[in-house]
Coordinates of C-alpha atoms in Angstrom, one line a residue:
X1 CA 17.0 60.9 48.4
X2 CA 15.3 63.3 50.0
X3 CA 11.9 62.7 52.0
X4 CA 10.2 65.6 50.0
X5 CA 11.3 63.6 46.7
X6 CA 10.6 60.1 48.0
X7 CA 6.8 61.2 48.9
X8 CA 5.4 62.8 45.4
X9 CA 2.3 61.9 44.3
X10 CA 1.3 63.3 41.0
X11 CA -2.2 63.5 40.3
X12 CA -3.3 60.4 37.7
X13 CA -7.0 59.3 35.9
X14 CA -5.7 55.4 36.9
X15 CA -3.2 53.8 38.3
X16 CA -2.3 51.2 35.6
X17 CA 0.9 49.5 38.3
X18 CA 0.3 51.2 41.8
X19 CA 3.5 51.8 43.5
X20 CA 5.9 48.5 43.5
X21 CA 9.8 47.7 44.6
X22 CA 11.6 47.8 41.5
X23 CA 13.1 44.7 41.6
X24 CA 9.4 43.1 40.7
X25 CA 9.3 44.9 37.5
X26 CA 11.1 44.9 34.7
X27 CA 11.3 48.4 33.1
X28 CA 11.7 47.3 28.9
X29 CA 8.8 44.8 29.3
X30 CA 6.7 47.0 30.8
X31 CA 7.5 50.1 28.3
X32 CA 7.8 47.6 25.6
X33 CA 3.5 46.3 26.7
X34 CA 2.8 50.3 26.5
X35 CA 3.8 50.4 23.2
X36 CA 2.6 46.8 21.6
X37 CA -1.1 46.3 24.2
X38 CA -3.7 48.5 22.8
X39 CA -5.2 48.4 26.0
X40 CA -2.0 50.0 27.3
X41 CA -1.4 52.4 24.5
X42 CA -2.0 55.6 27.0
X43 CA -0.5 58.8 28.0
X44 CA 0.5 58.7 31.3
X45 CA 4.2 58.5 33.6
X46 CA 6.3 56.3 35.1
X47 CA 7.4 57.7 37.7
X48 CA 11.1 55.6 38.9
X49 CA 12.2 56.0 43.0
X50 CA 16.5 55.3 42.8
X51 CA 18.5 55.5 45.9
X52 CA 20.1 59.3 44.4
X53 CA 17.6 59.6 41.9
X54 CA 14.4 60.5 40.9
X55 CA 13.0 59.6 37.2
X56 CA 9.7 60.5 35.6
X57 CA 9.1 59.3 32.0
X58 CA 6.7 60.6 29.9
X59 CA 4.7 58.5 27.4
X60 CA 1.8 59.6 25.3
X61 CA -0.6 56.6 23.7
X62 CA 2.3 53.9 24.9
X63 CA 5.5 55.8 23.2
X64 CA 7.7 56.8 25.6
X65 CA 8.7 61.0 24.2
X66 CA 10.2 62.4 27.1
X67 CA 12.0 62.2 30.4
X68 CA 13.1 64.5 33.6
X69 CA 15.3 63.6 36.5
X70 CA 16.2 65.0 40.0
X71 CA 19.5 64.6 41.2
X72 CA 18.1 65.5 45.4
X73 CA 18.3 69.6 44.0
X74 CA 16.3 70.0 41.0
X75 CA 15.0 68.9 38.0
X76 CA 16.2 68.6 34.6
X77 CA 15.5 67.1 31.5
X78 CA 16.9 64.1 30.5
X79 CA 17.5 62.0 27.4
X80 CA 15.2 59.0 27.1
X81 CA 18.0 56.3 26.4
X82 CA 20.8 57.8 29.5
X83 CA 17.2 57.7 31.5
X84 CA 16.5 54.2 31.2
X85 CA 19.8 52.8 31.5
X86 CA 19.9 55.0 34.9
X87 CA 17.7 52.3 36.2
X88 CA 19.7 48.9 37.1
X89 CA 19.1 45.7 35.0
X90 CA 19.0 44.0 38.6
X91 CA 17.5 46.9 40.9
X92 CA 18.1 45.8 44.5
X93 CA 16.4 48.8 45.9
X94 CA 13.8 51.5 44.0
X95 CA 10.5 51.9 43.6
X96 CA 7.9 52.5 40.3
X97 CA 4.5 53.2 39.2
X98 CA 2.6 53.7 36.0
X99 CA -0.3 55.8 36.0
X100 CA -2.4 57.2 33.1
X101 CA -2.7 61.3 32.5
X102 CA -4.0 63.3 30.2
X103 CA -2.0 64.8 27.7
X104 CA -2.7 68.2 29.4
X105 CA -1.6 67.2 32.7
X106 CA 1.7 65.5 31.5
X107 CA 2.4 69.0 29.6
X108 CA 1.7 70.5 33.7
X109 CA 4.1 68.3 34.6
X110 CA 7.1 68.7 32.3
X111 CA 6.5 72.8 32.4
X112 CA 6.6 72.9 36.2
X113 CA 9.7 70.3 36.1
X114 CA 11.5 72.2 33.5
X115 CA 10.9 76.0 33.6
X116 CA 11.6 78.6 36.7
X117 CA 7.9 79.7 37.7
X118 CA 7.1 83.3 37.0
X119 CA 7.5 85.3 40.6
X120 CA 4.9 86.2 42.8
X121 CA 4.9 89.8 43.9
X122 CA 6.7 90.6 47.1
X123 CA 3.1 91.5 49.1
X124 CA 1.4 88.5 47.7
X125 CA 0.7 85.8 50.3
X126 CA 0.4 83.1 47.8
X127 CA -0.5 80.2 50.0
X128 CA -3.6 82.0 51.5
X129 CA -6.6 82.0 49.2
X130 CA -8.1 85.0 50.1
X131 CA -4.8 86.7 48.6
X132 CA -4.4 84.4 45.9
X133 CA -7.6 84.0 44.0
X134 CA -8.7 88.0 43.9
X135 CA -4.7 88.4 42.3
X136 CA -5.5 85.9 39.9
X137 CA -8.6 87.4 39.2
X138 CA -7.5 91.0 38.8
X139 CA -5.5 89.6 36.7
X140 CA -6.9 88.0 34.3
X141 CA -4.6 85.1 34.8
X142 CA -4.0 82.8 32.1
X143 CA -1.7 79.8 32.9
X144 CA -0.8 77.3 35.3
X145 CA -0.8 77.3 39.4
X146 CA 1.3 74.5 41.3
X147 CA -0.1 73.6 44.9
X148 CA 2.1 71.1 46.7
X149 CA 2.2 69.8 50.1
X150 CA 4.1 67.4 51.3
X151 CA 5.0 65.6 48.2
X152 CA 1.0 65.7 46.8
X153 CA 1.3 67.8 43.8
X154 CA -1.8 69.8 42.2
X155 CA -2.0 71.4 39.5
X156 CA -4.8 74.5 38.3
X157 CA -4.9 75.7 34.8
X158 CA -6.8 79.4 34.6
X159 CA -8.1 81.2 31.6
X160 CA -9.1 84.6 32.1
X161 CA -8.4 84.8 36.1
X162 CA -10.7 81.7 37.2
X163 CA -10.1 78.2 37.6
X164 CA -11.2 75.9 34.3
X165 CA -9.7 72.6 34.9
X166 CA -7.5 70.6 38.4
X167 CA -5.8 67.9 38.1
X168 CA -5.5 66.8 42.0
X169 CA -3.7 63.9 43.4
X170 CA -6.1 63.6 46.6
X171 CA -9.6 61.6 45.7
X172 CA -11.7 64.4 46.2
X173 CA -15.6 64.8 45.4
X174 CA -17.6 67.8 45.0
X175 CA -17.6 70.8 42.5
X176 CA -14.3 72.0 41.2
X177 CA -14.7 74.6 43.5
X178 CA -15.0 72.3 46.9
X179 CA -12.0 70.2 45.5
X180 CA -9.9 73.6 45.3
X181 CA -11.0 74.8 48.6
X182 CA -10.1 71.5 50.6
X183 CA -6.2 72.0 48.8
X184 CA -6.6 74.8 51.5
X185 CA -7.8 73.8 54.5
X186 CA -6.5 74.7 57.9
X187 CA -5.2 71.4 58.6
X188 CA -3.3 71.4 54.9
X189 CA -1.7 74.6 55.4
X190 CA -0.3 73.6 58.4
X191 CA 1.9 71.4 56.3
X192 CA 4.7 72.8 54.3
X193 CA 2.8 74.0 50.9
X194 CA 3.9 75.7 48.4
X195 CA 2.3 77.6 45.3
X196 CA 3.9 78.6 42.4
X197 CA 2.2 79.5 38.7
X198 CA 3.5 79.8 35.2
X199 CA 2.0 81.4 31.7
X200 CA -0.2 78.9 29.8
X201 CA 2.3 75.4 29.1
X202 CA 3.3 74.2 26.2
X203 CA 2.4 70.9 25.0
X204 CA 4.6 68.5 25.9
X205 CA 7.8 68.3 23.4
X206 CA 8.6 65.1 21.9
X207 CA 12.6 64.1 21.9
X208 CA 13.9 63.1 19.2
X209 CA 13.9 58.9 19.2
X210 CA 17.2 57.2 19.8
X211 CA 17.1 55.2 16.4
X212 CA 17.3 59.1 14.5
X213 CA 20.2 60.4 16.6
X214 CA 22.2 57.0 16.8
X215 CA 21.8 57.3 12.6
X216 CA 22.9 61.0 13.0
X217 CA 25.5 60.2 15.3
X218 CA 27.1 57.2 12.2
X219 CA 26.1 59.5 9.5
X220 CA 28.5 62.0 10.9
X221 CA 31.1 59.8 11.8
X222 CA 31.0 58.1 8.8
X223 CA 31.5 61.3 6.5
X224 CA 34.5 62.6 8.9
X225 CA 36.1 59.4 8.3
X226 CA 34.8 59.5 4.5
X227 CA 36.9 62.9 3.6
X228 CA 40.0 61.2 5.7
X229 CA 40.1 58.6 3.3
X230 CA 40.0 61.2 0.5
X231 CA 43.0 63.0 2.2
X232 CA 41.5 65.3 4.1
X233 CA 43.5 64.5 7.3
X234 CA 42.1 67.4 9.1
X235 CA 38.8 66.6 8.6
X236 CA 38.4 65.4 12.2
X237 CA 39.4 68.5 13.4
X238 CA 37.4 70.8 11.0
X239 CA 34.6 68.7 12.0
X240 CA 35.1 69.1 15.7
X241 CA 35.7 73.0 14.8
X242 CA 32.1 73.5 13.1
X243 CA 31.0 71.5 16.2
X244 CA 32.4 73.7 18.9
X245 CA 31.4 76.9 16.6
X246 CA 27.8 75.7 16.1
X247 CA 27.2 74.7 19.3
X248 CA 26.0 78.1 20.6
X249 CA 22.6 78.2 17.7
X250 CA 22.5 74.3 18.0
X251 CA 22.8 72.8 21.6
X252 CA 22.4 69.1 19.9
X253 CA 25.2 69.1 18.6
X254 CA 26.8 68.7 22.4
X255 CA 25.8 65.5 21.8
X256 CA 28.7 64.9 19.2
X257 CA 32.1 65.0 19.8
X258 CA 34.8 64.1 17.1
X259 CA 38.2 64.4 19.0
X260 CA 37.7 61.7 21.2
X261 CA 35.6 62.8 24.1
X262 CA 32.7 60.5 24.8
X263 CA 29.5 61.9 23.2
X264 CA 26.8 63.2 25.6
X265 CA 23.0 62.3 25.5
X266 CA 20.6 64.5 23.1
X267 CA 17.7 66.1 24.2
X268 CA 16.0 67.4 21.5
X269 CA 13.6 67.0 19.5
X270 CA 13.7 65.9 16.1
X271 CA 13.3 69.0 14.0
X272 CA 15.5 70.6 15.9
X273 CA 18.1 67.8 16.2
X274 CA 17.9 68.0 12.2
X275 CA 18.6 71.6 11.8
X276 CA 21.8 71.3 14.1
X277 CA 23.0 68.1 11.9
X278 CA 22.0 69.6 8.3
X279 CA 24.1 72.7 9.9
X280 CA 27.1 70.4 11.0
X281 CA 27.1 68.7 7.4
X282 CA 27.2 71.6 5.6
X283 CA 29.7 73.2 7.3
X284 CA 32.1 70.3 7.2
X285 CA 31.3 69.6 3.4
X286 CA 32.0 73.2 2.6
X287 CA 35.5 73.2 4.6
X288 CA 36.7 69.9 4.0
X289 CA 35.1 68.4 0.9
X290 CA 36.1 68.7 -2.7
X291 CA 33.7 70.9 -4.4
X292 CA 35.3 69.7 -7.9
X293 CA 31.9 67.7 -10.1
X294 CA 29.7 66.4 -7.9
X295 CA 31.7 65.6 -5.4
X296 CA 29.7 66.5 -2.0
X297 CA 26.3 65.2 -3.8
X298 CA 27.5 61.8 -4.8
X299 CA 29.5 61.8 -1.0
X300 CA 26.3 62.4 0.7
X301 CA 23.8 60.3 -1.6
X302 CA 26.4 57.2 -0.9
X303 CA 26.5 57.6 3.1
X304 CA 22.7 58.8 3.3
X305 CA 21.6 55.4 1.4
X306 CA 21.0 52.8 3.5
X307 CA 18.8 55.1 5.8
X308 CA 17.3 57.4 3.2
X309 CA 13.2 56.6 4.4
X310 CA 14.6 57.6 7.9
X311 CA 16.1 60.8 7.0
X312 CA 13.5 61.2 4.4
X313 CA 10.9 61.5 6.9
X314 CA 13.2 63.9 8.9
X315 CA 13.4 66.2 6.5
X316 CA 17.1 66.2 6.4
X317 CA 17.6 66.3 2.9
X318 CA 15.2 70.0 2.4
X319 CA 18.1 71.6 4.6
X320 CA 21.2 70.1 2.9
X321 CA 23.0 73.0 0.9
X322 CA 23.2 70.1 -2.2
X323 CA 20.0 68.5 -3.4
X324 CA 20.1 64.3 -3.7
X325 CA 18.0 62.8 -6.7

C-alpha cells in the first residue's frame, strides 16, 4: 500500500478505538456494539488498513450506510456487504480505528472520495494562501476546500467566499482563523500538500441495506423461474435481455445477472435500487408473462408474500405496472 494511503488521518470529534492491529479486533462485534450500545450509536468511520487495500466505512448513529475503498490508485465506492467481507475473518496483518464525526464531515469525506474536484484555474497557486483565499473570496465561493499533507486530511466548508466551519485532523487551538493559518505554515508547505475544492456536498447517501437487495435478488430469481414452470422457457433469457437493456437508466441492476454470471455487489440506494427492480419486473411480466385474467397480479402477490412489510416499506408495489390488494 502506498505510504501516502498508509499515513491518512481524517479529522474526528473522538476517537472511540484509536488505531489497533486488526487482528485484536473483531470487525462484526464491533459494528454489531455500534448498532445495539446507545452509547455507541454515533456517526463516525472506521477506517480499515489491508495489505492492498484501504477501507473507510461510514456509519451514522451506529448503522453502518456506506463504504469507499482504494485499491493504491483511487477511490471508489463500495458495497457495504463485498466491504466487509474484504477484511479477513483471521487478519494476520491490517490496521483499524473508529472515530466519531459529524454527519457533515462524513458527507466531506465521501464527496472528496467519490467525485473529481472542480479545477483550479491554470494561474491559481492554490497551495499559497495569499492566492487562495482572495479567489475564494472574489468568488463568492460556496463549497468544500481539501487541504492534505502528508496523509493529514482537512477539510473547509465556505458559504459566500469565507470560511464557516474546519474540520482539522491536527489538535489545534485558537480562532478558526489561527487553525486555518497554521494548515499553512512554512514548515507545512514544505511537505507535499495539496488543495483541491468542490461545490457545496451532498449529504451522505445511504446504500441500500443488504437484507432489501438479497430479497430483490430471490424475488427476481424466483419469478424467472416462476414463468419457466408455466412454460415460458425463455424467460431466463428475456429476463437477462430487459437486464442488459435497462442497465444503461438503472446501473443496479449490474448487480443481477440471470445467465449464469455471478452477480456483482449493489451500490445504491434504496429508492433507486427499487426503481431499477420495479423496472426489471415489469419488463419481464410484460414479455414473458400471460396477461390472460389475473395472471401477473396473482403471480406477483404469491412471490411478494412472505416479504410484503419489507417491500411495503420500499415502495415497490406504487411502481409495479399491476396494483396488489
Amino acid at each position: 500500500m502506498p505510504a501516502t494511503v498508509a499515513g491518512l488521518r481524517y479529522p474526528h470529534t473522538r476517537v472511540l478505538l484509536p488505531r489497533t492491529r486488526l487482528a485484536y479486533v473483531h470487525l462484526e462485534n464491533l459494528l454489531t456494539d455500534a448498532k445495539r450500545d446507545r452509547s455507541a450509536r454515533v456517526s463516525g468511520y472506521v477506517a480499515i488498513w489491508l495489505p492492498e487495500e484501504f477501507l473507510v466505512l461510514y456509519l451514522q448513529r451506529g448503522e453502518l450506510v456506506n463504504a469507499c475503498s482504494h485499491n493504491g490508485r483511487d477511490f471508489h465506492p463500495v458495497a457495504i456487504g463485498a466491504a466487509v467481507e474484504k477484511v479477513p475473518a483471521e487478519p494476520e496483518y491490517g490496521e483499524i480505528c473508529f472515530c466519531e464525526a459529524e454527519d457533515e464531515q462524513l458527507s466531506c469525506m465521501y464527496t472528496s472520495q467519490t467525485h473529481p474536484p472542480v479545477p483550479w484555474p491554470s494561474e491559481l497557486r492554490a497551495t499559497e494562501p495569499s492566492s487562495l483565499f482572495p479567489y475564494l473570496t472574489a468568488t463568492t465561493f460556496d463549497g468544500l476546500v481539501e487541504i492534505a499533507a502528508e496523509g493529514e486530511v482537512n477539510y473547509l466548508l465556505f458559504r459566500h467566499g469565507s470560511a464557516h466551519t474546519a474540520y482539522l485532523s491536527g489538535s489545534y487551538g485558537g480562532t478558526l482563523v489561527e487553525r486555518v493559518s497554521r494548515l499553512f505554515e512554512r514548515d507545512r508547505r514544505a511537505l507535499h500538500v495539496t488543495v483541491r475544492h468542490w461545490l457545496v456536498p451532498a449529504p451522505l447517501p445511504v446504500q441500500a441495506a443488504t437484507g432489501l437487495v438479497q430479497a430483490y435478488r430471490d424475488l427476481a430469481t424466483s419469478l424467472v423461474l416462476r414463468l419457466v414452470a408455466d412454460g415460458s422457457e425463455s424467460a431466463p433469457a428475456i429476463a437477462e435481455h430487459a437486464r442488459q437493456t435497462l442497465v444503461t437508466t438503472h446501473p443496479p441492476l449490474e448487480g443481477f445477472s440471470f445467465n449464469g454470471r455471478p452477480p456483482r455487489p449493489v451500490v445504491a440506494d434504496a429508492d433507486a435500487l427499487t426503481d431499477a427492480i420495479a423496472a426489471l419486473l415489469n419488463e419481464i411480466l410484460w414479455t414473458a408473462g400471460n396477461h390472460e385474467g389475473n395472471g401477473p397480479e396473482q403471480m406477483l402477490r404469491e412471490l411478494t408474500y412472505e416479504r410484503r412489510h419489507l417491500f411495503l416499506s420500499a415502495g415497490l408495489f406504487d411502481k409495479l405496472s399491476w396494483k396488489l390488494a
